[in-house]
Amino acid sequence: MLICNHCNTKNLDIAKFCKECGNSDLYDPQAEEKLEQERRKQEELRRLEEEKRKIAQEEREKSLKQRKEFISKHKSKIIISMVSFFLIASLSIYQYFYGGKYSRVYINKLEGKCHYDDASSCKMLQTIYKEKCDDGDGKACFAGIFVSGDLIRVKIDGQWSFLDKNGEFAIEPKFDYVWSFGEGLVAVKLNGKYGFIDKSGKIVIESKFDSGGHFSEGLAGVKLNGKWGFIDKNGEFVIKPNFDDAWYFREGLAKVGLNGKYGLIDKSGKIVIKPKFNAVWGFSEGLAAVELNGKWGFIDKNGEFVIEPKFDDTRSFWEGLAGVKLNGKWGFMDKNGKIVIEPKFDGVGNFSEGLARVELNGKYGFIDKNGEFAIKPKFDDAWNFNEGLAGVKLNGKYGFIDKNGEFVIKPNFDDAWYFREGLAKVGLNGKYGFIDKSGKIVIEPIFDDIDY
């Protein structure tokens, strides 16, 4: 069973895209562990490190002896050089901490405020980190993800935790599973129960729920005694657990399930749209896809059909268009229900940055909003474009292309995800790390899994 990292929907093991939202970011929570392999790898790394340490020690001793001989011979010249160096270094340090466009003192202040969810400070930090990231500073790329709201979720030795902006563990890896941060809190599973922690790892809401989602619009869905409800950030039920299923709030409404049917509630728990649909997707751009009697259409927030249910399947609206399936083929329609790109594809993703991923005859390419191929289908797999690049698979390996279809990062990876804040997750030899937009490995692939 694969779970969508975007909307938490369960999918079949063979699924490439989420049946709920069309996102391709799926993960298997029951993937086999590779503990023994990791231990052997770590032992080998320690052995190599010890050898390097011994060699380095020998080099240091040799270098020290040479320096002593040199100093004895050139003592007066060295004193003059040291004074000059001290003056230059002092000026550089002052510039680093107090001068320049973005001084270290200024950045430290912003980081402190951002840690306590000061929105303006976080926004300014994102601007600074993006500028530094674009200039090739890999650490700034990583820090950009941190201030955008999430720590990085990683799995190592069978346990989940989070990395901070420096690539170090922010919280001790001890959880059976963790969700992504939402509004400063995250659901974590420990000893079979779910609770919530903050970014320091402090338990804010004790582990007592059977399941839990992430906070959105101030509320989080939780399961207790077989039923779902919604809690606030104090852990108090705002909406009592009366539902068979529940999703997160989006645009003021949340999808809920009752007796095998789905509808929507508002934040008071009032049923706004009665559970009568076989399936409901969350609202996107003011409309929600629903299934009724085997056909898909779109409703508004009053539950009225804006586009009648006549499609075999559909995606949500993104950038004004939604993928729709008719007679076994996929195309796109606008918000008036007009088909603007004829159904002729075997599969489609959502539009992102003006292009949509499409599948034709087992190969993937990208089309524009006129339905014309911007990049012809020649890849074995593909992600949507994000930050100007898209991950694609060719001849068994993943790399990244630009919007001209040219490889910016050569296909050298076993797996790859999308770019976010200047970094992308990649897989090598069963482990995961991060690269920047030059293809340079910023965080070594040593983790069993990474989510972001």
Short mmCIF file of C-alpha atoms in Angstrom, two decimals:
data_model
loop_
_atom_site.label_atom_id
_atom_site.label_comp_id
_atom_site.label_asym_id
_atom_site.label_seq_id
_atom_site.Cartn_x
_atom_site.Cartn_y
_atom_site.Cartn_z
CA MET A 1 0.00 0.00 0.00
CA LEU A 2 1.41 3.40 -1.04
CA ILE A 3 0.50 6.60 0.84
CA CYS A 4 0.37 10.01 -0.85
CA ASN A 5 2.72 12.44 0.93
CA HIS A 6 0.52 15.31 -0.30
CA CYS A 7 -2.95 14.24 0.88
CA ASN A 8 -2.38 10.97 2.86
CA THR A 9 -4.56 8.90 0.49
CA LYS A 10 -3.94 5.14 0.32
CA ASN A 11 -3.04 3.82 -3.16
CA LEU A 12 -2.25 0.43 -4.72
CA ASP A 13 1.38 -0.76 -4.64
CA ILE A 14 1.67 -0.31 -8.44
CA ALA A 15 0.35 3.27 -8.43
CA LYS A 16 2.54 5.96 -10.00
CA PHE A 17 0.22 8.84 -9.17
CA CYS A 18 -2.16 9.46 -6.27
CA LYS A 19 -5.76 8.59 -7.18
CA GLU A 20 -6.84 11.46 -4.93
CA CYS A 21 -4.74 14.47 -5.98
CA GLY A 22 -2.60 13.27 -8.89
CA ASN A 23 0.64 13.86 -6.98
CA SER A 24 3.48 11.40 -7.68
CA ASP A 25 5.06 11.78 -4.22
CA LEU A 26 4.06 8.32 -2.88
CA TYR A 27 5.79 6.38 -0.14
CA ASP A 28 5.58 2.88 1.34
CA PRO A 29 5.38 3.02 5.17
CA GLN A 30 6.15 -0.69 5.39
CA ALA A 31 9.27 -0.75 3.19
CA GLU A 32 11.82 -3.38 4.19
CA GLU A 33 14.54 -2.25 6.50
CA LYS A 34 18.20 -2.57 5.63
CA LEU A 35 19.73 -2.40 9.07
CA GLU A 36 22.52 -4.94 8.60
CA GLN A 37 23.62 -3.33 5.35
CA GLU A 38 23.76 0.08 7.03
CA ARG A 39 25.75 -1.30 9.99
CA ARG A 40 28.31 -2.86 7.65
CA LYS A 41 28.55 0.36 5.74
CA GLN A 42 29.04 2.39 8.91
CA GLU A 43 31.73 -0.04 10.16
CA GLU A 44 33.58 0.28 6.86
CA LEU A 45 33.29 4.06 7.02
CA ARG A 46 34.68 4.06 10.56
CA ARG A 47 37.58 1.84 9.45
CA LEU A 48 38.38 4.18 6.57
CA GLU A 49 38.12 7.20 8.84
CA GLU A 50 40.58 5.61 11.28
CA GLU A 51 43.03 4.96 8.45
CA LYS A 52 42.67 8.55 7.25
CA ARG A 53 43.16 9.79 10.80
CA LYS A 54 46.42 7.86 11.15
CA ILE A 55 47.71 9.15 7.82
CA ALA A 56 46.69 12.69 8.73
CA GLN A 57 48.48 12.41 12.09
CA GLU A 58 51.68 11.32 10.37
CA GLU A 59 51.38 14.21 7.92
CA ARG A 60 50.79 16.68 10.76
CA GLU A 61 53.90 15.49 12.61
CA LYS A 62 55.97 15.78 9.46
CA SER A 63 54.56 19.23 8.71
CA LEU A 64 55.18 20.41 12.28
CA LYS A 65 58.83 19.46 12.06
CA GLN A 66 59.22 21.34 8.77
CA ARG A 67 57.48 24.45 10.18
CA LYS A 68 59.78 24.54 13.20
CA GLU A 69 62.82 24.47 10.93
CA PHE A 70 61.36 27.19 8.71
CA ILE A 71 60.42 29.48 11.64
CA SER A 72 63.88 29.21 13.12
CA LYS A 73 65.37 30.34 9.82
CA HIS A 74 62.91 33.20 8.95
CA LYS A 75 61.78 34.49 12.37
CA SER A 76 61.81 38.28 11.68
CA LYS A 77 59.93 38.06 8.36
CA ILE A 78 57.26 35.90 9.95
CA ILE A 79 56.57 38.44 12.72
CA ILE A 80 55.93 41.21 10.14
CA SER A 81 53.66 38.91 8.10
CA MET A 82 51.66 37.89 11.18
CA VAL A 83 50.96 41.51 12.13
CA SER A 84 49.74 42.24 8.59
CA PHE A 85 47.59 39.13 8.54
CA PHE A 86 46.03 40.01 11.92
CA LEU A 87 44.98 43.46 10.66
CA ILE A 88 43.44 42.06 7.46
CA ALA A 89 41.70 39.21 9.33
CA SER A 90 40.25 41.62 11.90
CA LEU A 91 38.78 43.73 9.11
CA SER A 92 37.33 40.63 7.40
CA ILE A 93 35.76 39.36 10.61
CA TYR A 94 34.19 42.75 11.27
CA GLN A 95 32.82 42.77 7.72
CA TYR A 96 31.42 39.24 8.17
CA PHE A 97 29.61 39.96 11.41
CA TYR A 98 28.63 43.62 11.05
CA GLY A 99 29.13 44.76 7.48
CA GLY A 100 28.02 43.74 4.00
CA LYS A 101 24.56 43.36 2.56
CA TYR A 102 23.61 40.51 4.91
CA SER A 103 25.82 40.46 8.00
CA ARG A 104 26.03 37.37 10.21
CA VAL A 105 24.60 39.33 13.14
CA TYR A 106 21.62 40.39 11.02
CA ILE A 107 21.02 36.82 9.80
CA ASN A 108 21.31 35.45 13.36
CA LYS A 109 18.63 37.87 14.54
CA LEU A 110 16.32 36.85 11.71
CA GLU A 111 16.90 33.15 12.43
CA GLY A 112 16.05 33.67 16.10
CA LYS A 113 12.78 35.44 15.28
CA CYS A 114 11.88 32.94 12.55
CA HIS A 115 12.33 30.06 15.01
CA TYR A 116 9.43 31.53 16.99
CA ASP A 117 7.31 31.76 13.83
CA ASP A 118 7.79 35.46 13.08
CA ALA A 119 6.46 35.42 9.49
CA SER A 120 8.25 38.56 8.25
CA SER A 121 11.62 37.28 9.53
CA CYS A 122 11.10 33.89 7.88
CA LYS A 123 10.17 35.58 4.61
CA MET A 124 13.28 37.78 4.70
CA LEU A 125 15.44 34.72 5.47
CA GLN A 126 13.99 32.91 2.48
CA THR A 127 14.99 35.84 0.27
CA ILE A 128 18.54 35.85 1.67
CA TYR A 129 18.98 32.09 1.44
CA LYS A 130 17.61 32.00 -2.10
CA GLU A 131 20.09 34.66 -3.19
CA LYS A 132 22.97 32.78 -1.56
CA CYS A 133 21.68 29.47 -2.94
CA ASP A 134 21.58 30.91 -6.48
CA ASP A 135 25.21 31.96 -5.97
CA GLY A 136 26.15 28.33 -5.33
CA ASP A 137 26.01 28.15 -1.53
CA GLY A 138 24.69 24.61 -0.90
CA LYS A 139 24.21 25.18 2.84
CA ALA A 140 22.02 28.18 2.05
CA CYS A 141 19.86 25.95 -0.18
CA PHE A 142 19.39 23.54 2.70
CA ALA A 143 18.68 26.36 5.15
CA GLY A 144 16.03 27.65 2.75
CA ILE A 145 14.02 24.46 3.20
CA PHE A 146 14.28 24.84 6.96
CA VAL A 147 12.87 28.38 7.11
CA SER A 148 10.15 27.59 4.58
CA GLY A 149 8.36 25.73 7.35
CA ASP A 150 9.62 22.16 7.46
CA LEU A 151 12.53 20.35 8.95
CA ILE A 152 13.66 17.51 6.71
CA ARG A 153 12.16 14.12 7.54
CA VAL A 154 14.71 11.30 7.43
CA LYS A 155 14.76 7.60 8.28
CA ILE A 156 17.92 5.91 9.56
CA ASP A 157 18.30 2.51 11.21
CA GLY A 158 14.54 2.03 11.08
CA GLN A 159 13.75 5.22 13.03
CA TRP A 160 12.39 8.55 11.79
CA SER A 161 13.45 12.04 12.82
CA PHE A 162 14.36 15.47 11.42
CA LEU A 163 17.43 17.24 10.11
CA ASP A 164 18.02 20.93 10.79
CA LYS A 165 19.32 23.55 8.35
CA ASN A 166 22.92 22.35 8.85
CA GLY A 167 22.11 18.74 8.00
CA GLU A 168 22.38 17.71 11.66
CA PHE A 169 19.74 15.88 13.67
CA ALA A 170 17.42 18.48 15.20
CA ILE A 171 15.52 15.78 17.08
CA GLU A 172 16.81 12.38 18.21
CA PRO A 173 15.77 9.62 15.74
CA LYS A 174 13.41 7.50 17.85
CA PHE A 175 9.99 7.58 16.16
CA ASP A 176 8.22 4.77 14.31
CA TYR A 177 6.95 7.37 11.84
CA VAL A 178 6.61 11.14 11.49
CA TRP A 179 4.44 13.35 9.28
CA SER A 180 5.50 16.70 7.86
CA PHE A 181 5.36 19.83 10.02
CA GLY A 182 2.21 21.89 9.75
CA GLU A 183 1.97 25.26 11.49
CA GLY A 184 4.83 24.47 13.87
CA LEU A 185 3.70 21.00 15.00
CA VAL A 186 4.06 17.48 13.61
CA ALA A 187 2.31 14.17 14.26
CA VAL A 188 4.70 11.43 15.40
CA LYS A 189 4.14 7.73 16.04
CA LEU A 190 5.74 6.21 19.12
CA ASN A 191 4.90 2.80 20.59
CA GLY A 192 1.87 2.47 18.34
CA LYS A 193 0.25 5.80 19.27
CA TYR A 194 0.28 9.26 17.70
CA GLY A 195 0.97 12.57 19.39
CA PHE A 196 2.45 15.93 18.37
CA ILE A 197 5.83 17.56 18.97
CA ASP A 198 7.24 21.00 18.18
CA LYS A 199 10.46 21.79 16.30
CA SER A 200 12.58 21.37 19.42
CA GLY A 201 11.27 17.81 19.89
CA LYS A 202 9.15 18.75 22.91
CA ILE A 203 5.93 16.74 23.28
CA VAL A 204 3.10 19.26 22.97
CA ILE A 205 0.21 16.81 22.64
CA GLU A 206 0.70 13.40 24.28
CA SER A 207 0.71 10.20 22.22
CA LYS A 208 -2.78 8.79 22.70
CA PHE A 209 -4.36 8.74 19.24
CA ASP A 210 -4.69 5.76 16.89
CA SER A 211 -3.68 7.95 13.95
CA GLY A 212 -3.08 11.60 13.16
CA GLY A 213 -2.57 14.06 10.33
CA HIS A 214 -0.88 17.43 10.08
CA PHE A 215 -2.17 20.80 11.21
CA SER A 216 -3.81 22.92 8.54
CA GLU A 217 -5.78 26.09 9.15
CA GLY A 218 -5.36 25.58 12.91
CA LEU A 219 -6.79 22.06 13.14
CA ALA A 220 -5.52 18.49 12.74
CA GLY A 221 -7.47 15.31 12.08
CA VAL A 222 -6.96 12.52 14.64
CA LYS A 223 -8.39 9.05 15.11
CA LEU A 224 -9.54 7.81 18.52
CA ASN A 225 -11.41 4.59 19.26
CA GLY A 226 -12.01 3.99 15.57
CA LYS A 227 -13.45 7.43 14.76
CA TRP A 228 -11.98 10.64 13.35
CA GLY A 229 -12.35 14.18 14.66
CA PHE A 230 -10.30 17.39 14.76
CA ILE A 231 -8.20 18.87 17.56
CA ASP A 232 -6.68 22.30 18.13
CA LYS A 233 -3.05 22.96 19.11
CA ASN A 234 -3.86 22.35 22.77
CA GLY A 235 -4.92 18.80 21.92
CA GLU A 236 -8.57 19.57 22.66
CA PHE A 237 -11.31 18.24 20.38
CA VAL A 238 -12.92 21.10 18.46
CA ILE A 239 -14.84 18.64 16.29
CA LYS A 240 -15.76 15.42 18.08
CA PRO A 241 -14.58 12.08 16.64
CA ASN A 242 -17.75 11.00 14.86
CA PHE A 243 -16.46 10.26 11.36
CA ASP A 244 -15.20 7.06 9.71
CA ASP A 245 -12.50 9.01 7.88
CA ALA A 246 -11.20 12.57 7.66
CA TRP A 247 -8.70 14.69 5.74
CA TYR A 248 -7.09 18.06 6.42
CA PHE A 249 -8.77 21.47 6.03
CA ARG A 250 -8.26 23.32 2.78
CA GLU A 251 -9.99 26.57 1.85
CA GLY A 252 -12.09 26.32 5.04
CA LEU A 253 -13.51 22.85 4.40
CA ALA A 254 -12.40 19.28 5.19
CA LYS A 255 -13.39 16.03 3.55
CA VAL A 256 -15.02 13.45 5.88
CA GLY A 257 -16.38 9.93 5.42
CA LEU A 258 -19.55 8.38 6.85
CA ASN A 259 -20.97 4.95 6.01
CA GLY A 260 -18.85 4.63 2.87
CA LYS A 261 -19.80 8.05 1.47
CA TYR A 262 -17.95 11.37 1.52
CA GLY A 263 -18.89 14.98 2.11
CA LEU A 264 -17.40 18.17 3.57
CA ILE A 265 -17.56 19.95 6.92
CA ASP A 266 -16.62 23.45 8.05
CA LYS A 267 -14.45 24.32 11.06
CA SER A 268 -17.38 24.18 13.45
CA GLY A 269 -17.97 20.56 12.45
CA LYS A 270 -21.16 21.44 10.59
CA ILE A 271 -21.81 19.27 7.54
CA VAL A 272 -21.79 21.73 4.66
CA ILE A 273 -22.02 19.15 1.89
CA LYS A 274 -23.75 15.91 2.88
CA PRO A 275 -21.80 12.64 2.55
CA LYS A 276 -23.36 11.29 -0.64
CA PHE A 277 -20.38 10.97 -2.97
CA ASN A 278 -18.33 7.83 -3.61
CA ALA A 279 -15.17 9.96 -3.50
CA VAL A 280 -14.27 13.62 -2.94
CA TRP A 281 -11.03 15.48 -3.55
CA GLY A 282 -10.12 18.58 -1.59
CA PHE A 283 -11.00 22.02 -2.90
CA SER A 284 -8.49 23.53 -5.29
CA GLU A 285 -9.02 26.89 -6.98
CA GLY A 286 -12.57 26.99 -5.58
CA LEU A 287 -13.77 23.64 -6.95
CA ALA A 288 -13.68 20.04 -5.71
CA ALA A 289 -13.76 16.88 -7.82
CA VAL A 290 -16.43 14.35 -6.75
CA GLU A 291 -17.52 10.91 -7.92
CA LEU A 292 -21.21 10.08 -8.17
CA ASN A 293 -22.60 6.89 -9.70
CA GLY A 294 -19.26 6.04 -11.28
CA LYS A 295 -18.71 9.42 -12.96
CA TRP A 296 -16.66 12.46 -11.94
CA GLY A 297 -17.62 16.13 -11.91
CA PHE A 298 -16.89 19.31 -9.91
CA ILE A 299 -18.86 21.05 -7.16
CA ASP A 300 -18.60 24.50 -5.59
CA LYS A 301 -18.54 25.19 -1.84
CA ASN A 302 -22.33 25.05 -1.70
CA GLY A 303 -22.25 21.48 -2.97
CA GLU A 304 -23.76 22.46 -6.31
CA PHE A 305 -22.45 20.90 -9.52
CA VAL A 306 -20.55 23.45 -11.59
CA ILE A 307 -19.39 20.73 -13.99
CA GLU A 308 -21.73 17.75 -14.28
CA PRO A 309 -20.38 14.26 -13.45
CA LYS A 310 -19.64 12.75 -16.88
CA PHE A 311 -15.94 11.89 -16.75
CA ASP A 312 -14.36 8.49 -16.05
CA ASP A 313 -11.70 10.09 -13.84
CA THR A 314 -10.25 13.52 -13.14
CA ARG A 315 -7.50 15.53 -11.47
CA SER A 316 -7.87 18.70 -9.39
CA PHE A 317 -7.62 22.16 -10.95
CA TRP A 318 -4.10 23.59 -11.13
CA GLU A 319 -3.22 26.75 -13.04
CA GLY A 320 -6.81 26.94 -14.32
CA LEU A 321 -6.96 23.48 -15.92
CA ALA A 322 -7.89 19.98 -14.72
CA GLY A 323 -6.98 16.64 -16.23
CA VAL A 324 -10.01 14.55 -17.25
CA LYS A 325 -10.39 11.01 -18.54
CA LEU A 326 -12.89 10.03 -21.24
CA ASN A 327 -13.09 6.69 -23.04
CA GLY A 328 -9.75 5.57 -21.63
CA LYS A 329 -7.77 8.67 -22.61
CA TRP A 330 -6.75 11.82 -20.73
CA GLY A 331 -7.02 15.49 -21.72
CA PHE A 332 -7.66 18.83 -19.98
CA MET A 333 -10.65 21.10 -19.42
CA ASP A 334 -11.15 24.63 -18.09
CA LYS A 335 -13.41 25.74 -15.21
CA ASN A 336 -16.38 26.04 -17.55
CA GLY A 337 -16.14 22.34 -18.32
CA LYS A 338 -14.89 23.00 -21.84
CA ILE A 339 -12.34 20.51 -23.20
CA VAL A 340 -9.32 22.61 -24.18
CA ILE A 341 -6.85 19.75 -24.78
CA GLU A 342 -8.39 16.69 -26.42
CA PRO A 343 -8.19 13.39 -24.48
CA LYS A 344 -5.45 11.45 -26.28
CA PHE A 345 -2.91 10.67 -23.54
CA ASP A 346 -2.51 7.49 -21.46
CA GLY A 347 -1.89 9.53 -18.31
CA VAL A 348 -1.43 13.14 -17.17
CA GLY A 349 -0.17 15.09 -14.17
CA ASN A 350 -1.17 18.58 -13.08
CA PHE A 351 0.07 21.73 -14.78
CA SER A 352 3.07 23.20 -12.99
CA GLU A 353 5.05 26.22 -14.17
CA GLY A 354 3.08 26.20 -17.43
CA LEU A 355 3.79 22.58 -18.38
CA ALA A 356 2.08 19.26 -17.63
CA ARG A 357 3.64 15.81 -17.55
CA VAL A 358 1.91 13.38 -19.93
CA GLU A 359 2.30 9.71 -20.76
CA LEU A 360 1.96 8.39 -24.31
CA ASN A 361 2.76 4.84 -25.42
CA GLY A 362 4.74 4.14 -22.25
CA LYS A 363 6.94 7.25 -22.49
CA TYR A 364 6.74 10.60 -20.67
CA GLY A 365 7.00 14.13 -22.02
CA PHE A 366 5.56 17.59 -21.33
CA ILE A 367 2.87 19.68 -23.02
CA ASP A 368 1.99 23.38 -22.82
CA LYS A 369 -1.52 24.77 -22.25
CA ASN A 370 -2.25 24.60 -25.97
CA GLY A 371 -1.72 20.86 -25.85
CA GLU A 372 1.47 21.10 -27.89
CA PHE A 373 4.53 19.09 -26.94
CA ALA A 374 7.13 21.33 -25.32
CA ILE A 375 9.24 18.22 -24.64
CA LYS A 376 8.50 15.10 -26.66
CA PRO A 377 7.74 11.84 -24.79
CA LYS A 378 11.02 9.93 -24.57
CA PHE A 379 11.52 9.39 -20.84
CA ASP A 380 10.72 6.26 -18.80
CA ASP A 381 9.39 8.34 -15.88
CA ALA A 382 9.03 12.01 -15.01
CA TRP A 383 8.13 14.47 -12.26
CA ASN A 384 6.36 17.80 -12.65
CA PHE A 385 8.50 20.89 -13.14
CA ASN A 386 9.46 22.68 -9.94
CA GLU A 387 11.90 25.59 -9.66
CA GLY A 388 12.57 25.34 -13.39
CA LEU A 389 13.70 21.70 -13.41
CA ALA A 390 12.01 18.29 -13.67
CA GLY A 391 13.33 14.90 -12.60
CA VAL A 392 13.22 12.34 -15.42
CA LYS A 393 14.30 8.73 -15.90
CA LEU A 394 16.25 7.59 -18.93
CA ASN A 395 17.90 4.20 -19.45
CA GLY A 396 17.31 3.24 -15.82
CA LYS A 397 18.79 6.38 -14.23
CA TYR A 398 17.35 9.70 -13.05
CA GLY A 399 18.59 13.20 -13.85
CA PHE A 400 17.07 16.67 -14.26
CA ILE A 401 16.06 18.58 -17.39
CA ASP A 402 15.20 22.22 -18.07
CA LYS A 403 12.13 23.40 -20.00
CA ASN A 404 13.95 22.86 -23.29
CA GLY A 405 14.24 19.19 -22.44
CA GLU A 406 18.01 19.42 -22.04
CA PHE A 407 19.79 17.63 -19.20
CA VAL A 408 21.08 20.13 -16.64
CA ILE A 409 22.00 17.32 -14.26
CA LYS A 410 23.00 14.09 -15.98
CA PRO A 411 21.02 10.90 -15.24
CA ASN A 412 23.34 9.27 -12.72
CA PHE A 413 20.92 8.54 -9.86
CA ASP A 414 18.86 5.47 -9.01
CA ASP A 415 15.97 7.68 -7.91
CA ALA A 416 15.11 11.37 -7.78
CA TRP A 417 12.38 13.73 -6.58
CA TYR A 418 11.54 17.38 -7.28
CA PHE A 419 13.51 20.49 -6.33
CA ARG A 420 12.44 22.53 -3.34
CA GLU A 421 14.26 25.62 -2.10
CA GLY A 422 17.24 24.76 -4.31
CA LEU A 423 17.66 21.10 -3.29
CA ALA A 424 16.32 17.76 -4.54
CA LYS A 425 16.21 14.33 -2.93
CA VAL A 426 18.17 11.65 -4.82
CA GLY A 427 18.77 7.95 -4.30
CA LEU A 428 22.01 6.00 -4.73
CA ASN A 429 22.58 2.36 -3.81
CA GLY A 430 19.42 2.21 -1.70
CA LYS A 431 20.22 5.35 0.33
CA TYR A 432 19.05 8.95 0.03
CA GLY A 433 20.61 12.40 0.22
CA PHE A 434 20.34 15.86 -1.40
CA ILE A 435 21.84 17.58 -4.43
CA ASP A 436 21.83 21.26 -5.41
CA LYS A 437 20.98 22.61 -8.87
CA SER A 438 24.51 22.07 -10.12
CA GLY A 439 24.15 18.36 -9.34
CA LYS A 440 26.58 18.59 -6.44
CA ILE A 441 25.81 16.30 -3.49
CA VAL A 442 25.10 18.60 -0.54
CA ILE A 443 23.91 15.94 1.93
CA GLU A 444 25.53 12.53 1.44
CA PRO A 445 23.13 9.65 0.64
CA ILE A 446 23.29 7.81 3.96
CA PHE A 447 19.59 7.78 4.95
CA ASP A 448 17.09 4.95 4.50
CA ASP A 449 14.49 7.48 3.36
CA ILE A 450 13.83 11.22 3.21
CA ASP A 451 10.54 13.13 2.98
CA TYR A 452 10.05 16.82 2.43
#
